[in-house]
Amino acid sequence: MSEKMWGGRFSQKSAKLLEEFNASLPFDKELYREDIEGSIAHAQMLGEVGILTPQEVEAIVTGLRQIGEEIERGEFQWDIADEDIHMAIEKRLTQLIGETGKKLHTARSRNDQVALDFRRWVLRQNRRFQTLLLNLIEILTQLGEREKETILPGMTHLQHAQPITFGYQMMAYASMFKRDYLRFKESYRRNNLNPLGCAALAGTPHPIDRHSTTQKLGFTAPTTNCLDSVSDRDFALEHLFNIATLFMHMSRLAEELIIWSSQEFGFITISDQYATGSSIMPQKKNPDVPELIRGKTGRAYGNLLALLTTMKGLPLAYNKDLQEDKEVVFDSTRHGLISLQILIELLSTMEINRENMYRACKRGHLTATDLADYLVNRGVPFREAHHITGRAVAEAEKRGVDLSDLPLEILRQIDPRIGEDLDLSLEKSVQSRKSFGGTAPGQVARQVAEFRKFLSRERKKGGE
Ligand code: ARG
């Protein structure tokens, strides 16, 4: 005879390997808090509608709270034969309070139970991402403000293009992470719906009140179609996508940090606290932190694709395939949160080597476009101006100097329309790019001010 909770129609015991293969308990323990809170709300609602007596509700709630404490103190006896967190907690409840424990599952199924627990877990973690993203945007905004006049080579194709400021570049990343923040926030709002009470797939004949559990658990509304609700994992997919995109952005910044901290660039120095050494080469100081962030991006993409693929072709409603939803989400969440935390710490402790950045601008004729623009202002058609500037660059190359250091007489020999007022300095170049959203310090200051406003607005609202 089977001793399982669902064992009534079984005449043989489960195989050992079945238990190991089928169980989610080793990983879905992670959901214990959400499971207990969901069960408490469910029991209280069953009391409100007269399915449970006040005494029964009281016994169930007290028992569930005790189980929560047992788990937190590490005293709970985990047994893989219980299969999952839902049955492990229910079995313990019955041990603690007797027959009444068996009434808790009235008007409920593990299908809506797991949909509820997992959704609330994802929403909780979503909040943590929102908070950390605001902290990350804050540090980038501080760097934007402080370094709004720090000039470095702006690049395209990783080749010197035009001078920009480091503050400007930091605000570019702040803009990416702001979109990530808003994506998490929108996902939270879209998915803050209650599937509890959907039961196995068709709803329930019991006179339950889904609005009551909705309110108790802090959702905005109950989900509207039970068949969809027990098999929908869009909230988890969105979470995985949000994390994957966040990782893509973190990885791009990580890549720049790695390049900038190389001997060739020397634009930044990563603090000793966040760098590592080599076991053989004593002189080495390695950027393991940004490298790991870049590396973990692979698993964040993989996890998203894994769940998308699992979901494909599932008939309605619940299928056991859905149990594969959890580990990928736990994994992406854990690595995403720790990566964000350490990135924030690395950015707040790194040194900015302003002189190296400035010196690098003296290679690659960064102000060539400025010369062409100057000629355009003198009425020369842009294409011709481009050509004249090309000749000036060739002359500078021949002399082994940067275009900005070519004497004015030489430039005037190339084209007499070039006047005394020509200023090819890096400072002038950066100052001149004051079109909306450009690199001029005034424009960066405007972006910083907007981000400050955004940060204080979002913090006041407390996320959602
Ligand atoms: N452990 C299961 C999961 O994670 C819970 C739901 C099981 N429901 C069922 N009908 N077998 O998906």
Short mmCIF file of C-alpha atoms and ligand atoms in Angstrom, two decimals:
data_model
loop_
_atom_site.label_atom_id
_atom_site.label_comp_id
_atom_site.label_asym_id
_atom_site.label_seq_id
_atom_site.Cartn_x
_atom_site.Cartn_y
_atom_site.Cartn_z
CA MET A 1 0.00 0.00 0.00
CA SER A 2 1.20 3.50 -0.77
CA GLU A 3 1.58 5.91 2.14
CA LYS A 4 1.48 8.96 -0.08
CA MET A 5 -1.04 11.74 0.41
CA TRP A 6 -2.33 10.86 -3.03
CA GLY A 7 -1.92 7.09 -2.44
CA GLY A 8 -5.58 5.98 -2.15
CA ARG A 9 -5.75 4.39 -5.57
CA PHE A 10 -2.23 2.88 -5.45
CA SER A 11 -1.51 -0.65 -4.34
CA GLN A 12 2.29 -0.55 -4.58
CA LYS A 13 4.87 1.70 -2.93
CA SER A 14 6.77 4.23 -5.05
CA ALA A 15 10.12 3.12 -6.41
CA LYS A 16 13.12 4.78 -4.76
CA LEU A 17 14.25 6.23 -8.05
CA LEU A 18 10.77 7.61 -8.74
CA GLU A 19 10.91 9.51 -5.48
CA GLU A 20 14.25 11.04 -6.33
CA PHE A 21 13.27 11.81 -9.92
CA ASN A 22 9.85 13.23 -9.15
CA ALA A 23 10.59 15.31 -6.08
CA SER A 24 11.01 19.06 -6.15
CA LEU A 25 11.52 19.35 -2.41
CA PRO A 26 15.32 19.67 -2.58
CA PHE A 27 14.90 22.99 -4.40
CA ASP A 28 11.34 24.18 -3.79
CA LYS A 29 12.00 24.49 -0.04
CA GLU A 30 12.97 27.94 -1.15
CA LEU A 31 9.22 28.66 -1.35
CA TYR A 32 8.42 27.77 2.26
CA ARG A 33 7.60 31.33 3.34
CA GLU A 34 5.25 31.96 0.45
CA ASP A 35 3.66 28.56 0.98
CA ILE A 36 2.94 29.24 4.64
CA GLU A 37 1.64 32.75 4.02
CA GLY A 38 -0.58 31.48 1.21
CA SER A 39 -1.96 28.70 3.41
CA ILE A 40 -2.68 31.11 6.26
CA ALA A 41 -4.62 33.42 3.93
CA HIS A 42 -6.46 30.41 2.47
CA ALA A 43 -7.41 29.06 5.92
CA GLN A 44 -8.59 32.46 7.12
CA MET A 45 -10.73 32.85 4.01
CA LEU A 46 -12.18 29.33 4.52
CA GLY A 47 -13.11 30.52 8.01
CA GLU A 48 -14.76 33.69 6.70
CA VAL A 49 -17.03 31.76 4.33
CA GLY A 50 -17.93 29.16 6.96
CA ILE A 51 -16.04 26.17 5.56
CA LEU A 52 -13.81 26.04 8.66
CA THR A 53 -14.80 26.88 12.24
CA PRO A 54 -12.92 29.69 14.02
CA GLN A 55 -11.23 27.06 16.21
CA GLU A 56 -10.05 25.15 13.17
CA VAL A 57 -8.67 28.31 11.57
CA GLU A 58 -6.91 29.17 14.80
CA ALA A 59 -5.33 25.70 15.05
CA ILE A 60 -4.20 25.74 11.41
CA VAL A 61 -2.71 29.23 11.58
CA THR A 62 -0.86 28.49 14.83
CA GLY A 63 0.46 25.21 13.40
CA LEU A 64 1.61 26.87 10.18
CA ARG A 65 3.42 29.63 12.10
CA GLN A 66 5.18 27.01 14.19
CA ILE A 67 6.28 25.18 11.04
CA GLY A 68 7.73 28.42 9.71
CA GLU A 69 9.76 28.79 12.88
CA GLU A 70 10.94 25.17 12.71
CA ILE A 71 12.17 25.74 9.16
CA GLU A 72 13.90 28.99 10.08
CA ARG A 73 15.63 27.38 13.06
CA GLY A 74 16.80 24.50 10.87
CA GLU A 75 14.83 21.98 12.90
CA PHE A 76 12.39 20.89 10.22
CA GLN A 77 12.78 17.25 9.16
CA TRP A 78 13.03 17.25 5.38
CA ASP A 79 11.95 14.00 3.78
CA ILE A 80 12.18 13.55 0.04
CA ALA A 81 9.25 11.11 0.21
CA ASP A 82 7.05 14.19 0.81
CA GLU A 83 7.76 15.17 -2.81
CA ASP A 84 7.44 18.92 -2.55
CA ILE A 85 7.28 21.82 -0.13
CA HIS A 86 3.47 21.89 -0.23
CA MET A 87 3.06 18.30 0.95
CA ALA A 88 5.97 18.52 3.38
CA ILE A 89 4.31 21.42 5.19
CA GLU A 90 0.83 19.87 5.07
CA LYS A 91 2.09 16.59 6.47
CA ARG A 92 3.85 18.36 9.32
CA LEU A 93 0.71 20.39 10.03
CA THR A 94 -1.30 17.22 10.48
CA GLN A 95 1.39 15.81 12.76
CA LEU A 96 1.16 18.95 14.86
CA ILE A 97 -2.59 19.62 15.02
CA GLY A 98 -4.14 16.30 14.03
CA GLU A 99 -7.19 15.77 11.81
CA THR A 100 -7.93 19.49 11.37
CA GLY A 101 -4.73 19.77 9.34
CA LYS A 102 -6.34 17.61 6.69
CA LYS A 103 -9.01 20.25 6.07
CA LEU A 104 -6.59 22.92 4.90
CA HIS A 105 -6.49 21.64 1.33
CA THR A 106 -10.26 22.14 0.87
CA ALA A 107 -11.03 24.17 -2.27
CA ARG A 108 -7.39 24.18 -3.28
CA SER A 109 -5.00 22.10 -5.38
CA ARG A 110 -1.24 22.02 -5.53
CA ASN A 111 -1.69 23.47 -8.99
CA ASP A 112 -2.99 26.82 -7.77
CA GLN A 113 -0.83 26.53 -4.65
CA VAL A 114 2.42 26.32 -6.58
CA ALA A 115 1.28 28.99 -9.03
CA LEU A 116 0.66 31.25 -6.04
CA ASP A 117 3.85 30.49 -4.14
CA PHE A 118 6.12 30.80 -7.13
CA ARG A 119 4.51 34.00 -8.36
CA ARG A 120 4.85 35.64 -4.96
CA TRP A 121 8.47 34.52 -4.71
CA VAL A 122 9.22 36.08 -8.09
CA LEU A 123 7.43 39.30 -7.13
CA ARG A 124 9.42 39.51 -3.90
CA GLN A 125 12.71 39.12 -5.72
CA ASN A 126 11.51 41.61 -8.32
CA ARG A 127 11.43 44.22 -5.51
CA ARG A 128 15.01 43.43 -4.58
CA PHE A 129 16.07 43.96 -8.19
CA GLN A 130 14.26 47.29 -8.23
CA THR A 131 16.01 48.48 -5.08
CA LEU A 132 19.46 47.43 -6.25
CA LEU A 133 18.92 48.94 -9.69
CA LEU A 134 18.08 52.29 -8.09
CA ASN A 135 21.32 52.04 -6.09
CA LEU A 136 23.26 51.27 -9.25
CA ILE A 137 21.68 54.17 -11.12
CA GLU A 138 22.51 56.40 -8.15
CA ILE A 139 26.22 55.59 -8.21
CA LEU A 140 26.35 56.07 -11.99
CA THR A 141 24.61 59.43 -11.58
CA GLN A 142 27.17 60.46 -8.96
CA LEU A 143 29.94 59.54 -11.39
CA GLY A 144 28.07 61.42 -14.12
CA GLU A 145 28.08 64.56 -12.00
CA ARG A 146 31.64 64.27 -10.71
CA GLU A 147 33.21 63.35 -14.05
CA LYS A 148 31.20 65.57 -16.37
CA GLU A 149 34.36 67.41 -17.44
CA THR A 150 36.69 64.40 -17.53
CA ILE A 151 37.59 63.96 -21.19
CA LEU A 152 38.30 60.58 -22.76
CA PRO A 153 38.18 59.22 -26.29
CA GLY A 154 34.66 58.28 -27.33
CA MET A 155 34.81 55.22 -29.56
CA THR A 156 33.00 53.52 -32.37
CA HIS A 157 34.31 50.14 -33.59
CA LEU A 158 36.62 50.41 -30.53
CA GLN A 159 38.51 53.06 -32.53
CA HIS A 160 38.97 56.66 -31.38
CA ALA A 161 36.05 58.66 -32.71
CA GLN A 162 35.32 61.95 -30.89
CA PRO A 163 36.18 63.26 -27.44
CA ILE A 164 33.44 62.77 -24.86
CA THR A 165 33.35 62.94 -21.08
CA PHE A 166 33.49 60.06 -18.66
CA GLY A 167 30.41 61.43 -16.92
CA TYR A 168 28.57 61.27 -20.23
CA GLN A 169 29.53 57.63 -20.66
CA MET A 170 28.39 56.82 -17.12
CA MET A 171 25.04 58.44 -17.86
CA ALA A 172 24.71 56.23 -20.93
CA TYR A 173 24.84 53.22 -18.59
CA ALA A 174 22.47 54.93 -16.16
CA SER A 175 20.02 55.20 -19.07
CA MET A 176 20.27 51.45 -19.79
CA PHE A 177 19.75 50.50 -16.16
CA LYS A 178 16.82 52.88 -15.88
CA ARG A 179 15.09 50.93 -18.65
CA ASP A 180 15.88 47.71 -16.78
CA TYR A 181 14.41 49.16 -13.61
CA LEU A 182 11.23 50.19 -15.41
CA ARG A 183 10.97 46.76 -17.00
CA PHE A 184 11.04 45.08 -13.57
CA LYS A 185 8.54 47.59 -12.27
CA GLU A 186 6.14 47.03 -15.14
CA SER A 187 6.44 43.26 -14.75
CA TYR A 188 5.58 43.62 -11.10
CA ARG A 189 2.46 45.57 -11.87
CA ARG A 190 1.36 43.28 -14.69
CA ASN A 191 1.82 40.09 -12.68
CA ASN A 192 0.59 41.10 -9.25
CA LEU A 193 -2.52 38.92 -9.61
CA ASN A 194 -3.79 36.13 -7.40
CA PRO A 195 -4.18 32.57 -8.80
CA LEU A 196 -5.19 31.07 -5.43
CA GLY A 197 -8.62 29.45 -5.50
CA CYS A 198 -8.30 28.31 -9.10
CA ALA A 199 -7.93 24.81 -7.64
CA ALA A 200 -6.89 22.03 -10.02
CA LEU A 201 -8.02 23.73 -13.25
CA ALA A 202 -11.75 24.36 -13.23
CA GLY A 203 -12.38 26.38 -10.10
CA THR A 204 -14.24 24.87 -7.13
CA PRO A 205 -17.81 24.16 -6.02
CA HIS A 206 -17.02 25.52 -2.53
CA PRO A 207 -18.23 29.05 -1.78
CA ILE A 208 -14.72 30.56 -1.57
CA ASP A 209 -13.87 34.25 -1.71
CA ARG A 210 -10.90 34.88 -3.97
CA HIS A 211 -11.12 38.61 -3.37
CA SER A 212 -10.46 38.04 0.31
CA THR A 213 -7.22 36.09 -0.27
CA THR A 214 -6.28 38.64 -2.94
CA GLN A 215 -6.50 41.41 -0.40
CA LYS A 216 -4.77 39.43 2.37
CA LEU A 217 -1.82 38.57 0.15
CA GLY A 218 -1.39 42.06 -1.27
CA PHE A 219 -2.38 41.33 -4.87
CA THR A 220 -4.27 43.86 -6.97
CA ALA A 221 -6.90 41.40 -8.25
CA PRO A 222 -7.63 37.69 -8.66
CA THR A 223 -6.68 36.16 -12.02
CA THR A 224 -9.75 35.81 -14.23
CA ASN A 225 -9.46 32.39 -15.89
CA CYS A 226 -8.55 29.41 -13.73
CA LEU A 227 -7.51 27.16 -16.60
CA ASP A 228 -4.92 29.76 -17.68
CA SER A 229 -3.86 30.64 -14.14
CA VAL A 230 -2.66 27.18 -13.12
CA SER A 231 -0.51 26.77 -16.21
CA ASP A 232 0.67 30.33 -16.84
CA ARG A 233 4.35 30.97 -16.20
CA ASP A 234 4.66 34.22 -18.14
CA PHE A 235 5.56 36.01 -14.90
CA ALA A 236 8.60 33.72 -14.56
CA LEU A 237 9.58 34.13 -18.19
CA GLU A 238 9.36 37.91 -17.90
CA HIS A 239 11.53 37.76 -14.80
CA LEU A 240 14.11 35.67 -16.66
CA PHE A 241 14.01 38.05 -19.61
CA ASN A 242 14.38 41.07 -17.33
CA ILE A 243 17.41 39.46 -15.71
CA ALA A 244 18.89 38.41 -19.06
CA THR A 245 18.61 41.95 -20.42
CA LEU A 246 20.02 43.38 -17.21
CA PHE A 247 22.94 40.97 -17.53
CA MET A 248 23.46 42.05 -21.14
CA HIS A 249 23.82 45.65 -19.92
CA MET A 250 26.01 44.69 -16.97
CA SER A 251 28.16 42.61 -19.29
CA ARG A 252 28.73 45.54 -21.66
CA LEU A 253 29.79 47.73 -18.76
CA ALA A 254 31.93 44.86 -17.42
CA GLU A 255 33.65 44.57 -20.77
CA GLU A 256 34.52 48.28 -20.71
CA LEU A 257 35.79 48.02 -17.13
CA ILE A 258 38.03 45.14 -18.19
CA ILE A 259 39.39 47.08 -21.17
CA TRP A 260 39.79 50.30 -19.19
CA SER A 261 41.73 48.58 -16.43
CA SER A 262 44.21 46.97 -18.86
CA GLN A 263 47.78 48.26 -19.10
CA GLU A 264 47.05 49.48 -22.63
CA PHE A 265 44.27 51.79 -21.43
CA GLY A 266 44.84 52.43 -17.74
CA PHE A 267 41.68 54.57 -17.56
CA ILE A 268 40.53 53.10 -14.26
CA THR A 269 42.08 51.20 -11.39
CA ILE A 270 39.89 48.61 -9.74
CA SER A 271 40.21 48.72 -5.96
CA ASP A 272 42.32 45.94 -4.41
CA GLN A 273 39.20 44.89 -2.52
CA TYR A 274 37.51 43.87 -5.76
CA ALA A 275 40.46 42.53 -7.76
CA THR A 276 42.31 39.24 -7.56
CA GLY A 277 45.86 38.04 -8.07
CA SER A 278 47.54 35.24 -9.98
CA SER A 279 48.92 32.15 -8.28
CA ILE A 280 52.02 32.22 -10.48
CA MET A 281 52.57 35.79 -11.72
CA PRO A 282 53.18 37.99 -8.68
CA GLN A 283 52.63 41.26 -10.52
CA LYS A 284 49.12 40.43 -11.70
CA LYS A 285 45.95 42.20 -10.66
CA ASN A 286 43.01 40.69 -12.46
CA PRO A 287 39.50 42.06 -13.09
CA ASP A 288 37.74 38.83 -12.05
CA VAL A 289 34.61 40.63 -10.89
CA PRO A 290 33.63 42.15 -14.24
CA GLU A 291 34.79 38.98 -15.98
CA LEU A 292 32.46 36.88 -13.86
CA ILE A 293 29.58 39.24 -14.52
CA ARG A 294 30.29 38.95 -18.25
CA GLY A 295 30.56 35.17 -17.88
CA LYS A 296 27.35 34.74 -15.88
CA THR A 297 25.44 36.45 -18.67
CA GLY A 298 25.64 33.11 -20.47
CA ARG A 299 23.67 31.29 -17.82
CA ALA A 300 21.11 34.11 -17.62
CA TYR A 301 20.42 33.70 -21.35
CA GLY A 302 20.43 29.90 -21.05
CA ASN A 303 17.90 29.92 -18.21
CA LEU A 304 15.51 32.08 -20.21
CA LEU A 305 15.77 29.84 -23.24
CA ALA A 306 15.37 26.71 -21.11
CA LEU A 307 12.03 27.80 -19.68
CA LEU A 308 10.76 29.18 -22.97
CA THR A 309 11.47 25.79 -24.47
CA THR A 310 9.87 23.90 -21.59
CA MET A 311 6.68 25.91 -22.01
CA LYS A 312 6.43 25.36 -25.72
CA GLY A 313 3.70 22.95 -26.73
CA LEU A 314 2.27 22.30 -23.24
CA PRO A 315 -1.43 21.51 -23.46
CA LEU A 316 -3.67 23.10 -20.84
CA ALA A 317 -3.56 22.99 -17.93
CA TYR A 318 -0.96 21.85 -15.38
CA ASN A 319 1.72 19.43 -16.59
CA LYS A 320 4.61 18.20 -14.52
CA ASP A 321 6.96 19.85 -17.01
CA LEU A 322 6.13 23.03 -15.13
CA GLN A 323 8.13 21.84 -12.15
CA GLU A 324 11.19 22.64 -14.28
CA ASP A 325 10.31 26.34 -13.94
CA LYS A 326 11.90 26.86 -10.54
CA GLU A 327 15.60 26.07 -10.62
CA VAL A 328 16.30 28.30 -13.62
CA VAL A 329 14.50 31.20 -11.98
CA PHE A 330 16.26 30.67 -8.64
CA ASP A 331 19.59 30.50 -10.45
CA SER A 332 19.14 33.66 -12.53
CA THR A 333 17.80 35.52 -9.51
CA ARG A 334 20.68 34.55 -7.23
CA HIS A 335 23.37 35.39 -9.75
CA GLY A 336 21.61 38.57 -10.87
CA LEU A 337 21.29 39.96 -7.36
CA ILE A 338 24.86 39.23 -6.29
CA SER A 339 26.23 40.60 -9.57
CA LEU A 340 24.32 43.84 -9.10
CA GLN A 341 25.56 44.19 -5.53
CA ILE A 342 29.19 43.67 -6.36
CA LEU A 343 29.04 45.88 -9.45
CA ILE A 344 27.75 48.72 -7.27
CA GLU A 345 30.62 48.22 -4.82
CA LEU A 346 33.21 48.01 -7.57
CA LEU A 347 31.97 51.24 -9.19
CA SER A 348 31.95 53.11 -5.91
CA THR A 349 35.54 52.15 -5.11
CA MET A 350 37.32 52.30 -8.48
CA GLU A 351 39.81 55.06 -9.23
CA ILE A 352 39.43 57.23 -12.31
CA ASN A 353 42.75 57.99 -14.00
CA ARG A 354 41.88 61.30 -15.60
CA GLU A 355 45.35 62.03 -16.99
CA ASN A 356 45.53 58.72 -18.80
CA MET A 357 42.15 59.36 -20.36
CA TYR A 358 43.25 62.82 -21.47
CA ARG A 359 46.54 61.57 -22.84
CA ALA A 360 44.76 58.89 -24.85
CA CYS A 361 42.79 61.64 -26.56
CA LYS A 362 46.04 62.84 -28.10
CA ARG A 363 46.16 59.78 -30.28
CA GLY A 364 43.80 59.28 -33.19
CA HIS A 365 43.02 62.89 -34.24
CA LEU A 366 39.82 62.97 -32.21
CA THR A 367 38.95 66.53 -33.20
CA ALA A 368 39.02 65.90 -36.95
CA THR A 369 35.22 66.23 -37.14
CA ASP A 370 35.56 69.58 -35.37
CA LEU A 371 37.81 70.86 -38.15
CA ALA A 372 35.31 69.73 -40.76
CA ASP A 373 32.47 71.37 -38.80
CA TYR A 374 34.52 74.58 -38.58
CA LEU A 375 34.90 74.66 -42.35
CA VAL A 376 31.18 74.00 -42.79
CA ASN A 377 30.52 77.10 -40.67
CA ARG A 378 32.69 79.01 -43.15
CA GLY A 379 30.41 77.95 -45.98
CA VAL A 380 32.43 74.95 -47.22
CA PRO A 381 30.13 72.04 -48.24
CA PHE A 382 30.51 69.16 -45.75
CA ARG A 383 31.90 66.69 -48.29
CA GLU A 384 34.64 69.11 -49.29
CA ALA A 385 35.33 69.96 -45.65
CA HIS A 386 35.67 66.24 -44.96
CA HIS A 387 38.24 65.97 -47.76
CA ILE A 388 40.29 68.97 -46.58
CA THR A 389 40.31 67.59 -43.04
CA GLY A 390 41.51 64.27 -44.40
CA ARG A 391 44.50 66.03 -45.90
CA ALA A 392 45.22 67.75 -42.60
CA VAL A 393 45.10 64.39 -40.83
CA ALA A 394 47.53 62.94 -43.37
CA GLU A 395 49.89 65.87 -42.73
CA ALA A 396 49.67 65.34 -38.96
CA GLU A 397 50.38 61.63 -39.43
CA LYS A 398 53.44 62.51 -41.53
CA ARG A 399 54.76 64.74 -38.77
CA GLY A 400 53.89 62.25 -36.06
CA VAL A 401 51.65 64.67 -34.12
CA ASP A 402 47.98 64.79 -33.25
CA LEU A 403 45.81 66.97 -35.47
CA SER A 404 45.07 69.26 -32.52
CA ASP A 405 48.83 69.98 -32.23
CA LEU A 406 49.40 70.82 -35.91
CA PRO A 407 50.58 74.46 -36.20
CA LEU A 408 48.04 76.89 -37.61
CA GLU A 409 50.34 77.97 -40.51
CA ILE A 410 50.43 74.40 -41.77
CA LEU A 411 46.66 74.13 -41.62
CA ARG A 412 46.30 77.43 -43.47
CA GLN A 413 48.59 76.13 -46.21
CA ILE A 414 46.19 73.24 -46.64
CA ASP A 415 43.20 75.59 -46.83
CA PRO A 416 43.36 79.37 -46.46
CA ARG A 417 39.78 79.54 -45.23
CA ILE A 418 41.03 78.28 -41.89
CA GLY A 419 41.29 81.34 -39.62
CA GLU A 420 42.96 82.43 -36.37
CA ASP A 421 39.79 81.55 -34.48
CA LEU A 422 40.17 77.80 -35.09
CA ASP A 423 40.25 75.90 -31.80
CA LEU A 424 40.75 72.16 -32.11
CA SER A 425 41.24 71.60 -28.37
CA LEU A 426 39.50 68.69 -26.70
CA GLU A 427 37.76 71.04 -24.26
CA LYS A 428 36.32 73.16 -27.06
CA SER A 429 35.19 70.05 -28.91
CA VAL A 430 33.34 68.66 -25.90
CA GLN A 431 31.86 72.06 -24.98
CA SER A 432 30.55 72.52 -28.50
CA ARG A 433 28.44 69.34 -28.49
CA LYS A 434 25.60 70.91 -26.62
CA SER A 435 22.72 69.65 -28.73
CA PHE A 436 20.05 67.96 -26.58
CA GLY A 437 21.48 64.73 -25.13
CA GLY A 438 25.04 65.55 -26.23
CA THR A 439 28.32 65.27 -24.32
CA ALA A 440 28.78 68.96 -23.37
CA PRO A 441 29.12 69.27 -19.57
CA GLY A 442 25.97 71.38 -19.44
CA GLN A 443 24.01 68.62 -21.18
CA VAL A 444 25.44 65.98 -18.85
CA ALA A 445 24.47 68.16 -15.89
CA ARG A 446 20.93 68.31 -17.24
CA GLN A 447 20.83 64.50 -17.51
CA VAL A 448 22.18 64.19 -13.99
CA ALA A 449 19.50 66.55 -12.68
CA GLU A 450 16.78 64.53 -14.41
CA PHE A 451 18.11 61.28 -12.98
CA ARG A 452 18.25 62.81 -9.49
CA LYS A 453 14.58 63.74 -9.83
CA PHE A 454 13.75 60.26 -11.13
CA LEU A 455 15.61 58.61 -8.23
CA SER A 456 13.92 60.64 -5.54
CA ARG A 457 10.51 60.13 -7.15
CA GLU A 458 10.97 56.36 -7.34
CA ARG A 459 12.39 56.12 -3.81
CA LYS A 460 9.46 58.06 -2.42
CA LYS A 461 7.03 55.67 -4.06
CA GLY A 462 9.01 52.77 -2.63
CA GLY A 463 9.32 50.81 -5.84
CA GLU A 464 5.81 49.94 -7.04
N1 ARG B 1 5.96 20.22 -7.16
C1 ARG B 1 5.02 20.62 -8.15
C2 ARG B 1 5.62 21.72 -9.02
O1 ARG B 1 6.59 22.24 -8.65
C3 ARG B 1 3.79 21.14 -7.48
C4 ARG B 1 2.53 20.98 -8.26
C5 ARG B 1 2.21 19.56 -8.42
N2 ARG B 1 0.91 19.33 -8.95
C6 ARG B 1 0.55 18.14 -9.47
N3 ARG B 1 -0.63 18.04 -9.92
N4 ARG B 1 1.40 17.17 -9.53
O2 ARG B 1 5.14 22.00 -10.09
#
